[in-house]
Tab-separated table of C-alpha atoms in Angstrom:
chain	number	residue	atom	x	y	z
A	1	MET	CA	-86.238	-9.228	-95.893
A	2	LYS	CA	-88.621	-6.672	-97.296
A	3	LEU	CA	-90.506	-7.716	-100.377
A	4	GLY	CA	-92.561	-4.580	-99.982
A	5	THR	CA	-89.733	-2.132	-100.413
A	6	LYS	CA	-90.371	-1.598	-104.088
A	7	LEU	CA	-93.962	-0.763	-103.284
A	8	ILE	CA	-93.395	1.628	-100.418
A	9	PRO	CA	-91.775	4.563	-102.209
A	10	ALA	CA	-94.462	4.461	-104.879
A	11	LEU	CA	-97.244	4.605	-102.346
A	12	ILE	CA	-95.617	7.357	-100.349
A	13	LEU	CA	-95.073	9.441	-103.454
A	14	ALA	CA	-98.599	8.812	-104.602
A	15	SER	CA	-100.096	10.080	-101.383
A	16	GLY	CA	-97.622	12.881	-100.881
A	17	ALA	CA	-97.414	11.809	-97.250
A	18	THR	CA	-94.458	13.384	-95.526
A	19	ALA	CA	-95.467	15.087	-92.289
A	20	SER	CA	-97.580	12.634	-90.349
A	21	VAL	CA	-95.839	9.723	-88.756
A	22	ALA	CA	-98.843	8.379	-86.893
A	23	ALA	CA	-100.477	5.236	-88.150
A	24	ASP	CA	-103.509	3.088	-87.466
A	25	PHE	CA	-102.619	-0.360	-88.686
A	26	ASP	CA	-102.966	-4.114	-88.424
A	27	VAL	CA	-100.010	-6.472	-88.293
A	28	THR	CA	-100.612	-10.028	-89.480
A	29	ILE	CA	-97.874	-12.558	-88.740
A	30	GLN	CA	-97.921	-15.912	-90.563
A	31	ASN	CA	-95.732	-18.846	-89.595
A	32	LEU	CA	-94.288	-20.134	-92.899
A	33	THR	CA	-92.358	-23.111	-91.542
A	34	ARG	CA	-92.975	-26.802	-92.069
A	35	GLY	CA	-93.277	-27.778	-88.436
A	36	THR	CA	-92.131	-25.189	-85.882
A	37	TYR	CA	-94.181	-23.124	-83.426
A	38	PHE	CA	-93.749	-19.523	-82.335
A	39	THR	CA	-94.209	-18.676	-78.654
A	40	PRO	CA	-96.374	-15.620	-77.753
A	41	LEU	CA	-95.244	-12.824	-80.043
A	42	LEU	CA	-94.179	-9.391	-78.920
A	43	VAL	CA	-95.589	-6.853	-81.420
A	44	ALA	CA	-94.524	-3.297	-80.690
A	45	ALA	CA	-94.254	0.115	-82.305
A	46	HIS	CA	-91.445	2.028	-80.645
A	47	PRO	CA	-89.177	5.059	-81.069
A	48	SER	CA	-86.396	4.853	-83.610
A	49	SER	CA	-83.854	5.209	-80.807
A	50	ALA	CA	-84.728	1.726	-79.516
A	51	SER	CA	-83.974	-1.774	-80.780
A	52	LEU	CA	-84.518	-5.184	-79.223
A	53	PHE	CA	-81.132	-6.516	-80.318
A	54	SER	CA	-78.214	-5.910	-82.626
A	55	SER	CA	-76.864	-8.720	-84.782
A	56	GLY	CA	-73.253	-9.451	-83.893
A	57	GLU	CA	-73.682	-8.234	-80.337
A	58	ALA	CA	-74.596	-10.038	-77.134
A	59	ALA	CA	-78.305	-10.401	-76.343
A	60	SER	CA	-79.835	-8.553	-73.397
A	61	ALA	CA	-81.062	-10.642	-70.463
A	62	ASN	CA	-84.647	-9.961	-71.496
A	63	LEU	CA	-84.016	-11.026	-75.094
A	64	GLN	CA	-82.412	-14.178	-73.702
A	65	ALA	CA	-85.515	-14.911	-71.611
A	66	MET	CA	-87.647	-14.585	-74.742
A	67	ALA	CA	-85.357	-16.704	-76.921
A	68	GLU	CA	-84.771	-19.516	-74.429
A	69	GLY	CA	-88.183	-19.759	-72.833
A	70	GLY	CA	-90.662	-17.602	-74.724
A	71	ASP	CA	-91.023	-15.089	-71.877
A	72	ILE	CA	-91.662	-11.643	-73.405
A	73	SER	CA	-92.545	-9.868	-70.142
A	74	GLY	CA	-89.084	-8.368	-69.666
A	75	LEU	CA	-88.896	-6.986	-73.199
A	76	ALA	CA	-92.451	-5.656	-72.849
A	77	SER	CA	-91.450	-3.805	-69.661
A	78	ASP	CA	-88.388	-2.373	-71.404
A	79	LEU	CA	-90.603	-1.090	-74.213
A	80	ASP	CA	-93.233	0.262	-71.809
A	81	ALA	CA	-90.545	2.427	-70.249
A	82	LEU	CA	-89.922	3.927	-73.695
A	83	GLY	CA	-93.600	4.662	-74.327
A	84	ALA	CA	-93.980	1.954	-76.956
A	85	THR	CA	-97.351	0.957	-78.420
A	86	GLN	CA	-97.748	-2.789	-77.915
A	87	SER	CA	-100.240	-5.451	-78.899
A	88	ASN	CA	-98.616	-8.615	-77.669
A	89	ASN	CA	-99.539	-12.283	-77.957
A	90	PRO	CA	-102.009	-11.929	-80.862
A	91	ALA	CA	-102.214	-15.716	-81.255
A	92	ALA	CA	-103.188	-16.120	-77.587
A	93	GLY	CA	-100.494	-18.744	-77.209
A	94	LEU	CA	-98.454	-20.706	-79.726
A	95	LEU	CA	-98.621	-19.783	-83.422
A	96	GLY	CA	-98.481	-23.090	-85.266
A	97	PRO	CA	-97.050	-23.893	-88.686
A	98	GLY	CA	-99.066	-22.197	-91.441
A	99	ALA	CA	-101.174	-20.250	-88.959
A	100	SER	CA	-101.669	-16.480	-88.822
A	101	ALA	CA	-102.468	-13.997	-86.085
A	102	THR	CA	-103.287	-10.295	-86.298
A	103	ALA	CA	-102.478	-7.487	-83.872
A	104	SER	CA	-103.920	-3.983	-84.158
A	105	LEU	CA	-101.859	-0.923	-83.261
A	106	ASN	CA	-102.538	2.785	-83.332
A	107	THR	CA	-99.791	5.342	-82.878
A	108	ASP	CA	-101.973	8.421	-83.350
A	109	SER	CA	-101.246	9.503	-79.784
A	110	ALA	CA	-97.647	8.269	-79.853
A	111	GLU	CA	-96.155	9.662	-83.003
A	112	ALA	CA	-92.600	8.901	-81.941
A	113	ASN	CA	-93.299	5.178	-82.317
A	114	THR	CA	-92.236	4.878	-85.945
A	115	LEU	CA	-90.601	1.436	-85.933
A	116	LEU	CA	-92.231	-1.975	-85.653
A	117	SER	CA	-90.491	-4.853	-83.931
A	118	ILE	CA	-91.732	-8.410	-83.559
A	119	VAL	CA	-90.063	-11.276	-81.726
A	120	GLY	CA	-91.042	-14.754	-80.575
A	121	MET	CA	-89.154	-17.940	-79.742
A	122	ILE	CA	-89.116	-20.738	-82.302
A	123	LEU	CA	-89.894	-24.181	-80.873
A	124	PRO	CA	-88.220	-26.620	-80.877
A	125	THR	CA	-84.946	-24.711	-80.646
A	126	ASN	CA	-82.659	-23.868	-77.756
A	127	ASP	CA	-82.590	-20.115	-78.325
A	128	GLY	CA	-83.899	-19.490	-81.828
A	129	PHE	CA	-86.355	-16.696	-82.480
A	130	VAL	CA	-88.219	-15.043	-85.319
A	131	ALA	CA	-87.675	-11.317	-85.550
A	132	ALA	CA	-88.529	-8.086	-87.264
A	133	ASN	CA	-85.986	-5.679	-85.827
A	134	GLY	CA	-87.339	-2.191	-86.463
A	135	ILE	CA	-89.396	-2.101	-89.657
A	136	GLU	CA	-90.186	1.481	-90.622
A	137	ILE	CA	-93.962	1.682	-90.257
A	138	PRO	CA	-95.565	2.937	-93.458
A	139	THR	CA	-98.068	5.752	-93.010
A	140	ALA	CA	-99.852	5.787	-96.368
A	141	PRO	CA	-102.928	3.553	-96.483
A	142	GLY	CA	-102.167	0.242	-98.137
A	143	GLU	CA	-100.879	-3.273	-97.650
A	144	TYR	CA	-97.175	-3.976	-97.177
A	145	SER	CA	-95.428	-7.350	-97.005
A	146	TYR	CA	-92.222	-8.346	-95.238
A	147	TYR	CA	-90.493	-11.680	-94.766
A	148	LEU	CA	-88.723	-12.471	-91.499
A	149	ASN	CA	-85.665	-14.573	-90.791
A	150	ALA	CA	-84.786	-16.821	-87.861
A	151	TYR	CA	-82.107	-15.670	-85.437
A	152	ASP	CA	-80.067	-17.399	-82.776
A	153	ALA	CA	-79.780	-15.377	-79.560
A	154	GLY	CA	-76.335	-16.831	-78.965
A	155	THR	CA	-77.099	-17.345	-75.284
A	156	GLU	CA	-77.469	-21.140	-75.107
A	157	ALA	CA	-75.650	-24.067	-76.668
A	158	ASN	CA	-77.802	-25.737	-79.326
A	159	ASP	CA	-77.803	-29.200	-77.791
A	160	GLU	CA	-81.254	-29.862	-79.302
A	161	ILE	CA	-82.599	-31.938	-76.456
A	162	ARG	CA	-85.556	-31.409	-74.183
A	163	GLY	CA	-84.838	-29.394	-71.105
A	164	SER	CA	-85.547	-26.060	-69.548
A	165	GLY	CA	-87.014	-22.802	-70.756
A	166	ALA	CA	-85.347	-20.889	-67.949
A	167	PRO	CA	-82.561	-18.530	-68.990
A	168	GLY	CA	-79.163	-20.126	-68.670
A	169	GLU	CA	-80.493	-23.679	-68.351
A	170	ALA	CA	-79.849	-26.266	-71.044
A	171	GLY	CA	-82.371	-27.798	-73.433
A	172	TYR	CA	-85.594	-26.556	-74.963
A	173	PRO	CA	-89.038	-26.433	-73.352
A	174	ALA	CA	-91.592	-28.786	-74.908
A	175	PRO	CA	-95.185	-27.618	-74.391
A	176	GLY	CA	-98.104	-29.602	-75.917
A	177	PRO	CA	-97.490	-29.847	-79.665
A	178	ILE	CA	-93.714	-29.740	-79.226
A	179	ASP	CA	-93.902	-32.586	-76.755
A	180	ALA	CA	-95.995	-34.569	-79.204
A	181	ALA	CA	-93.614	-34.106	-82.140
A	182	SER	CA	-90.259	-34.221	-80.367
A	183	GLY	CA	-88.135	-37.290	-79.862
A	184	THR	CA	-86.718	-38.459	-76.558
A	185	GLY	CA	-83.446	-39.864	-75.349
A	186	GLY	CA	-81.138	-37.794	-77.503
A	187	THR	CA	-77.612	-37.623	-76.174
A	188	GLY	CA	-77.263	-33.977	-77.158
A	189	VAL	CA	-75.537	-32.244	-80.046
A	190	ALA	CA	-72.055	-31.055	-79.104
A	191	ALA	CA	-72.365	-27.277	-79.300
A	192	THR	CA	-71.187	-24.191	-77.493
A	193	VAL	CA	-72.706	-20.832	-76.646
A	194	GLU	CA	-72.009	-18.463	-79.528
A	195	GLY	CA	-72.172	-15.272	-77.469
A	196	TYR	CA	-73.831	-12.963	-79.983
A	197	VAL	CA	-77.083	-12.645	-81.889
A	198	HIS	CA	-76.863	-13.960	-85.454
A	199	ILE	CA	-78.834	-15.601	-88.229
A	200	HIS	CA	-79.739	-19.074	-87.042
A	201	ARG	CA	-77.824	-21.867	-88.747
A	202	GLY	CA	-80.864	-24.115	-88.572
A	203	VAL	CA	-81.365	-27.232	-86.517
A	204	LEU	CA	-79.643	-30.530	-87.157
A	205	GLY	CA	-82.236	-32.942	-85.811
A	206	ASP	CA	-82.243	-36.655	-86.546
A	207	THR	CA	-84.619	-39.407	-87.625
A	208	ASP	CA	-84.336	-41.403	-84.375
A	209	ALA	CA	-87.382	-40.713	-82.190
A	210	THR	CA	-85.967	-42.487	-79.154
A	211	GLY	CA	-82.249	-41.768	-79.324
A	212	GLY	CA	-79.614	-40.291	-81.544
A	213	LEU	CA	-78.010	-36.933	-80.921
A	214	SER	CA	-81.075	-34.711	-81.090
A	215	ASP	CA	-84.677	-34.745	-79.896
A	216	ILE	CA	-85.570	-32.557	-82.862
A	217	ASP	CA	-87.033	-34.288	-85.957
A	218	SER	CA	-84.913	-33.512	-89.009
A	219	THR	CA	-87.818	-34.314	-91.341
A	220	LEU	CA	-90.243	-31.944	-89.612
A	221	HIS	CA	-88.559	-29.170	-87.654
A	222	ARG	CA	-85.940	-27.817	-90.043
A	223	TRP	CA	-86.469	-24.605	-91.931
A	224	LEU	CA	-84.942	-22.341	-94.532
A	225	ASN	CA	-85.438	-18.586	-94.273
A	226	PRO	CA	-87.776	-16.817	-94.342
A	227	VAL	CA	-89.776	-18.303	-91.465
A	228	ALA	CA	-92.587	-15.767	-91.301
A	229	LYS	CA	-94.521	-13.318	-93.398
A	230	VAL	CA	-95.674	-10.021	-91.953
A	231	THR	CA	-98.401	-7.998	-93.592
A	232	ILE	CA	-98.912	-4.440	-92.393
A	233	THR	CA	-102.248	-2.975	-93.377
A	234	VAL	CA	-102.379	0.780	-92.849
A	235	ARG	CA	-105.862	2.233	-92.577
B	1	MET	CA	-104.067	-10.578	-99.837
B	2	THR	CA	-106.892	-11.791	-101.980
B	3	ASN	CA	-108.111	-15.341	-101.857
B	4	SER	CA	-108.281	-15.622	-105.615
B	5	LYS	CA	-106.874	-18.902	-106.809
B	6	LEU	CA	-107.143	-21.268	-109.671
B	7	PHE	CA	-110.350	-23.157	-109.529
B	8	SER	CA	-110.772	-26.831	-110.166
B	9	ARG	CA	-111.083	-27.769	-113.781
B	10	SER	CA	-114.688	-28.879	-113.864
B	11	GLY	CA	-117.197	-26.155	-114.452
B	12	TRP	CA	-115.032	-23.111	-114.101
B	13	ARG	CA	-113.333	-23.527	-117.434
B	14	LEU	CA	-116.638	-23.198	-119.274
B	15	ILE	CA	-117.654	-20.247	-117.143
B	16	GLY	CA	-114.280	-18.667	-117.641
B	17	MET	CA	-114.479	-19.057	-121.396
B	18	GLY	CA	-117.903	-17.469	-121.356
B	19	LEU	CA	-116.580	-14.512	-119.443
B	20	ILE	CA	-113.622	-14.168	-121.769
B	21	SER	CA	-115.977	-14.039	-124.714
B	22	LEU	CA	-118.025	-11.359	-123.011
B	23	GLY	CA	-114.839	-9.543	-122.134
B	24	LEU	CA	-113.689	-9.488	-125.723
B	25	VAL	CA	-117.008	-8.061	-126.823
B	26	ALA	CA	-116.785	-5.425	-124.137
B	27	CYS	CA	-113.202	-4.632	-125.096
B	28	GLY	CA	-114.304	-3.917	-128.636
B	29	SER	CA	-115.878	-0.689	-127.474
B	30	ASP	CA	-113.058	0.129	-125.114
B	31	SER	CA	-110.045	-0.866	-127.166
B	32	ASP	CA	-108.266	2.480	-126.856
B	33	THR	CA	-107.291	1.624	-123.290
B	34	GLU	CA	-105.607	-1.674	-124.249
B	35	SER	CA	-101.978	-2.021	-125.240
B	36	THR	CA	-99.603	-4.794	-126.110
B	37	TYR	CA	-97.186	-5.630	-123.345
B	38	GLU	CA	-94.291	-7.963	-124.049
B	39	TYR	CA	-91.680	-9.116	-121.567
B	40	GLU	CA	-88.548	-11.240	-121.649
B	41	VAL	CA	-88.169	-13.232	-118.468
B	42	THR	CA	-84.704	-14.657	-117.801
B	43	ILE	CA	-84.414	-17.234	-115.037
B	44	THR	CA	-81.117	-18.569	-113.719
B	45	ASN	CA	-80.934	-21.717	-111.627
B	46	LEU	CA	-78.757	-20.964	-108.578
B	47	THR	CA	-78.792	-24.477	-107.091
B	48	ALA	CA	-76.041	-27.086	-107.114
B	49	ALA	CA	-78.018	-30.086	-108.321
B	50	GLN	CA	-81.711	-29.257	-108.640
B	51	PRO	CA	-82.857	-28.980	-112.261
B	52	PHE	CA	-85.927	-26.772	-112.719
B	53	SER	CA	-88.907	-28.122	-114.634
B	54	PRO	CA	-90.129	-26.096	-117.646
B	55	VAL	CA	-90.960	-22.696	-116.189
B	56	ALA	CA	-94.581	-21.526	-116.385
B	57	VAL	CA	-94.834	-17.742	-116.771
B	58	VAL	CA	-98.172	-15.956	-116.370
B	59	LEU	CA	-99.306	-12.377	-116.984
B	60	HIS	CA	-102.389	-11.652	-114.955
B	61	LYS	CA	-104.507	-9.210	-113.026
B	62	GLU	CA	-103.520	-8.299	-109.485
B	63	ASN	CA	-106.239	-10.438	-107.957
B	64	TRP	CA	-105.029	-13.737	-109.429
B	65	GLN	CA	-102.287	-15.761	-107.843
B	66	ALA	CA	-100.776	-19.159	-108.558
B	67	PHE	CA	-101.019	-20.299	-104.948
B	68	GLU	CA	-101.270	-18.823	-101.477
B	69	LEU	CA	-99.050	-19.606	-98.509
B	70	GLY	CA	-101.033	-21.315	-95.783
B	71	GLU	CA	-103.671	-22.522	-98.249
B	72	SER	CA	-104.177	-25.718	-100.226
B	73	VAL	CA	-102.816	-25.465	-103.780
B	74	SER	CA	-104.748	-26.153	-106.990
B	75	GLU	CA	-104.358	-29.459	-108.812
B	76	GLY	CA	-102.446	-27.637	-111.543
B	77	VAL	CA	-99.867	-26.390	-109.047
B	78	GLU	CA	-99.755	-29.826	-107.400
B	79	MET	CA	-98.954	-31.361	-110.784
B	80	ILE	CA	-96.067	-28.940	-111.366
B	81	ALA	CA	-94.779	-29.495	-107.831
B	82	GLU	CA	-94.858	-33.291	-108.014
B	83	SER	CA	-94.053	-34.004	-111.650
B	84	GLY	CA	-92.862	-30.791	-113.307
B	85	ASP	CA	-95.741	-30.979	-115.818
B	86	ASN	CA	-97.238	-27.495	-116.181
B	87	SER	CA	-99.865	-28.351	-118.825
B	88	LEU	CA	-102.873	-28.469	-116.485
B	89	PHE	CA	-101.731	-25.288	-114.729
B	90	LEU	CA	-101.473	-23.458	-118.068
B	91	GLN	CA	-104.833	-24.847	-119.193
B	92	ASP	CA	-106.376	-23.365	-116.071
B	93	VAL	CA	-104.609	-20.064	-116.742
B	94	ALA	CA	-105.966	-20.005	-120.301
B	95	SER	CA	-109.518	-20.327	-119.039
B	96	ASN	CA	-109.255	-17.902	-116.124
B	97	GLU	CA	-110.662	-14.448	-116.752
B	98	ASP	CA	-108.150	-12.901	-114.364
B	99	ALA	CA	-105.148	-14.231	-116.293
B	100	TYR	CA	-104.040	-12.571	-119.539
B	101	SER	CA	-101.659	-15.210	-120.844
B	102	GLY	CA	-99.453	-18.080	-119.814
B	103	VAL	CA	-96.482	-19.737	-121.488
B	104	SER	CA	-94.071	-22.548	-120.749
B	105	GLY	CA	-90.330	-22.440	-121.072
B	106	ALA	CA	-88.833	-24.763	-123.685
B	107	GLY	CA	-87.464	-27.302	-121.256
B	108	ILE	CA	-85.478	-28.124	-118.144
B	109	VAL	CA	-83.299	-25.353	-116.722
B	110	GLY	CA	-80.320	-27.168	-115.248
B	111	PRO	CA	-78.232	-26.130	-112.261
B	112	GLY	CA	-76.290	-23.034	-113.235
B	113	GLY	CA	-78.303	-22.745	-116.427
B	114	SER	CA	-80.523	-19.955	-117.705
B	115	GLU	CA	-83.457	-19.571	-120.032
B	116	THR	CA	-85.153	-16.508	-121.474
B	117	ILE	CA	-88.899	-16.817	-122.009
B	118	SER	CA	-91.051	-14.297	-123.857
B	119	VAL	CA	-94.576	-13.571	-122.731
B	120	GLU	CA	-97.025	-11.005	-123.995
B	121	ALA	CA	-100.549	-9.837	-123.432
B	122	GLN	CA	-103.115	-7.373	-124.690
B	123	ALA	CA	-104.147	-5.643	-121.530
B	124	SER	CA	-105.059	-2.466	-119.752
B	125	GLY	CA	-104.622	-1.420	-116.161
B	126	THR	CA	-102.294	-3.208	-113.779
B	127	ILE	CA	-100.413	-6.202	-115.150
B	128	SER	CA	-98.746	-8.653	-112.801
B	129	LEU	CA	-96.296	-11.422	-113.583
B	130	SER	CA	-95.867	-14.744	-111.808
B	131	LEU	CA	-93.813	-17.830	-112.558
B	132	VAL	CA	-93.675	-21.361	-111.151
B	133	SER	CA	-91.232	-24.250	-111.586
B	134	MET	CA	-90.404	-27.503	-109.794
B	135	LEU	CA	-87.097	-28.478	-108.251
B	136	VAL	CA	-87.223	-31.916	-109.820
B	137	ASN	CA	-84.996	-33.786	-107.354
B	138	THR	CA	-87.597	-33.323	-104.634
B	139	ASN	CA	-91.031	-34.647	-103.765
B	140	ASP	CA	-92.943	-31.397	-104.269
B	141	ALA	CA	-90.693	-28.346	-104.063
B	142	LEU	CA	-91.411	-25.251	-106.118
B	143	THR	CA	-89.615	-22.069	-106.837
B	144	ALA	CA	-91.905	-19.198	-107.677
B	145	LEU	CA	-92.235	-15.498	-108.223
B	146	GLN	CA	-95.649	-14.269	-107.191
B	147	THR	CA	-97.547	-11.225	-108.457
B	148	VAL	CA	-94.933	-8.688	-109.419
B	149	ASN	CA	-96.392	-5.507	-110.910
B	150	VAL	CA	-94.752	-5.144	-114.340
B	151	SER	CA	-97.082	-2.584	-115.910
B	152	SER	CA	-95.051	0.381	-114.688
B	153	LEU	CA	-91.878	-0.806	-116.437
B	154	ASP	CA	-90.859	1.370	-119.377
B	155	VAL	CA	-89.965	-0.357	-122.620
B	156	GLY	CA	-86.345	-1.473	-122.374
B	157	ASP	CA	-86.245	-1.313	-118.586
B	158	ALA	CA	-85.767	-4.341	-116.368
B	159	MET	CA	-86.097	-5.427	-112.781
B	160	SER	CA	-84.556	-8.358	-110.943
B	161	TYR	CA	-85.675	-10.705	-108.200
B	162	ARG	CA	-84.253	-13.571	-106.195
B	163	LEU	CA	-86.626	-16.453	-105.590
B	164	ARG	CA	-87.096	-18.711	-102.622
B	165	THR	CA	-88.532	-22.199	-102.566
B	166	TYR	CA	-91.840	-23.539	-101.356
B	167	ASP	CA	-93.260	-26.892	-100.400
B	168	ALA	CA	-96.601	-27.445	-102.122
B	169	GLY	CA	-97.730	-29.482	-99.127
B	170	THR	CA	-99.195	-32.142	-101.400
B	171	GLU	CA	-96.725	-35.037	-101.053
B	172	ALA	CA	-94.841	-36.521	-98.120
B	173	ASN	CA	-91.137	-35.713	-98.242
B	174	SER	CA	-89.848	-39.269	-98.214
B	175	GLU	CA	-87.144	-38.271	-100.716
B	176	SER	CA	-87.307	-41.838	-102.024
B	177	ALA	CA	-86.345	-42.887	-105.556
B	178	ASP	CA	-89.895	-44.165	-106.011
B	179	THR	CA	-91.435	-40.739	-105.397
B	180	ILE	CA	-88.960	-38.263	-106.888
B	181	PRO	CA	-89.207	-37.778	-110.666
B	182	GLY	CA	-85.770	-36.231	-111.192
B	183	PRO	CA	-82.453	-37.770	-112.241
B	184	ALA	CA	-81.400	-38.275	-108.614
B	185	ALA	CA	-83.975	-41.075	-108.302
B	186	VAL	CA	-81.635	-43.782	-109.590
B	187	GLY	CA	-83.248	-47.209	-109.698
B	188	GLY	CA	-86.616	-46.029	-108.434
B	189	LEU	CA	-90.126	-45.753	-109.844
B	190	ARG	CA	-89.742	-41.964	-110.174
B	191	GLU	CA	-93.440	-41.339	-109.680
B	192	GLY	CA	-94.538	-37.855	-110.644
B	193	PHE	CA	-98.090	-36.686	-110.018
B	194	ASN	CA	-100.222	-38.569	-107.538
B	195	SER	CA	-103.501	-36.987	-106.466
B	196	GLU	CA	-103.155	-38.259	-102.901
B	197	ARG	CA	-102.178	-35.489	-100.499
B	198	ASP	CA	-100.101	-36.901	-97.686
B	199	ASP	CA	-97.680	-34.196	-96.518
B	200	VAL	CA	-97.678	-32.932	-92.919
B	201	ARG	CA	-100.487	-30.593	-93.945
B	202	ASP	CA	-102.244	-29.788	-97.209
B	203	GLU	CA	-100.946	-26.200	-97.468
B	204	ALA	CA	-98.152	-24.373	-99.234
B	205	TYR	CA	-95.310	-23.205	-97.012
B	206	VAL	CA	-91.667	-22.195	-97.268
B	207	HIS	CA	-89.628	-25.316	-98.041
B	208	ALA	CA	-87.548	-26.636	-95.165
B	209	GLY	CA	-84.884	-28.036	-97.488
B	210	VAL	CA	-84.090	-31.686	-98.112
B	211	VAL	CA	-82.632	-33.895	-95.369
B	212	THR	CA	-80.810	-36.407	-97.660
B	213	GLN	CA	-79.244	-39.811	-96.986
B	214	ASP	CA	-76.004	-38.097	-96.019
B	215	ASP	CA	-77.842	-36.568	-93.071
B	216	GLY	CA	-79.449	-39.758	-91.901
B	217	LEU	CA	-82.744	-40.044	-93.775
B	218	ALA	CA	-82.684	-43.726	-94.674
B	219	THR	CA	-85.477	-43.500	-97.273
B	220	SER	CA	-83.754	-40.701	-99.192
B	221	THR	CA	-82.197	-41.165	-102.622
B	222	LEU	CA	-80.736	-37.678	-102.344
B	223	THR	CA	-77.231	-36.753	-101.225
B	224	GLN	CA	-75.786	-33.632	-99.682
B	225	ALA	CA	-75.298	-32.311	-103.210
B	226	HIS	CA	-79.063	-31.934	-103.658
B	227	ARG	CA	-79.445	-29.469	-100.802
B	228	TRP	CA	-79.958	-25.793	-101.516
B	229	ASP	CA	-80.566	-22.548	-99.697
B	230	ASN	CA	-82.639	-19.510	-100.535
B	231	PRO	CA	-82.495	-17.869	-102.957
B	232	ALA	CA	-82.688	-20.737	-105.451
B	233	ALA	CA	-83.186	-18.684	-108.600
B	234	ALA	CA	-82.503	-15.260	-110.057
B	235	VAL	CA	-85.052	-13.664	-112.369
B	236	THR	CA	-84.793	-10.594	-114.573
B	237	ILE	CA	-87.903	-9.198	-116.241
B	238	ARG	CA	-87.322	-6.864	-119.175
B	239	ARG	CA	-90.113	-5.077	-121.002
B	240	ILE	CA	-89.720	-5.402	-124.765
B	241	GLN	CA	-92.942	-3.732	-125.861
């Protein structure tokens, strides 16, 4: 996940930085996929005691709301209660394929916030999301790159047809560009709720715009990891 | 990230050559800071049925890069991605003041196969290495290693990377036998380079994988065997001198 790991020790050694854990930094998130969109991204620096999810374990209700419908308000409230530094929704809406958005964070007055987490739903999916789950925020000035994978929240069956963004309701929401590029009339992929957060297996899709199993386009909406690039620029 | 990229052939090659000439003159008075750096680059193809086109390896300054995600690629990269021909790409490298040297592997690196390619440069300061190759049973898929700092390697030491795959964004992914140059395109025209850019958008991005005829894409000449996942290649870089 971290291409920058080879770079980080060198920079830290070079600067001799050990004591300060505060950082003034920009976070640029780029959607690297062929044809998927990210819903408003949660971008937060938080204490090392916190994490938004654990792979292999069940998702929280607020992670589910993010993954199934793009609603980050619950997670943002959870993080507020922990004193997190947040700069959410840097794209002011959907982050399209190939596009980038930048959030600025400063933890100078919140030195406990040493980890960076980023999540946003991937559309069109039932409960897929892009995530950085607690990147250690570098403190030495410089540019650091990370590549993010797609996860499945495990809270909704991947039937791959249009439907609801409400937690617990089937189907995926289809705002503007998703509506335009999605098929209709799919009968639904036979799938079950997995029950735990895991690396997404990808979407099946089909090439039938008005029928078939799936409303997802197999020639446009599939992906291979990584799905996003994150660049942290520490000032 | 910098925006430095290969420039189009016309004009820049002459300018680049002029700058190289100036650079050589300048280096004459500053030669004590230059050294010879030589590396052996071993690439292994980790796919099931995607031969790699001859691998282009480049030593360069930090501010050069073969292509940038989210940006349109150069014609040289397009030509590698669509046909596997790296000659234009390496011509551009040879005339770019920010690139030290570029070489091509001897030939196709088949699935499961490996090749070791030597590359060297007279240089000072930071030296970066990049490499680019096509997955030939695709429309325009690349595997690439971008801008790895190799100047801090001691002689005899090595480092290893696993490479992912990219879509050059220059050709529609019909997967048809008429548009794929590789051996999977049985009975088709096997077109390689075509300057038309007709993918979903004219930008490089992480490849989504191939759909194949076995998964319902009627126009595809590919089968399930031609799919892959990341990483698609393993690379070891060893400093020889």
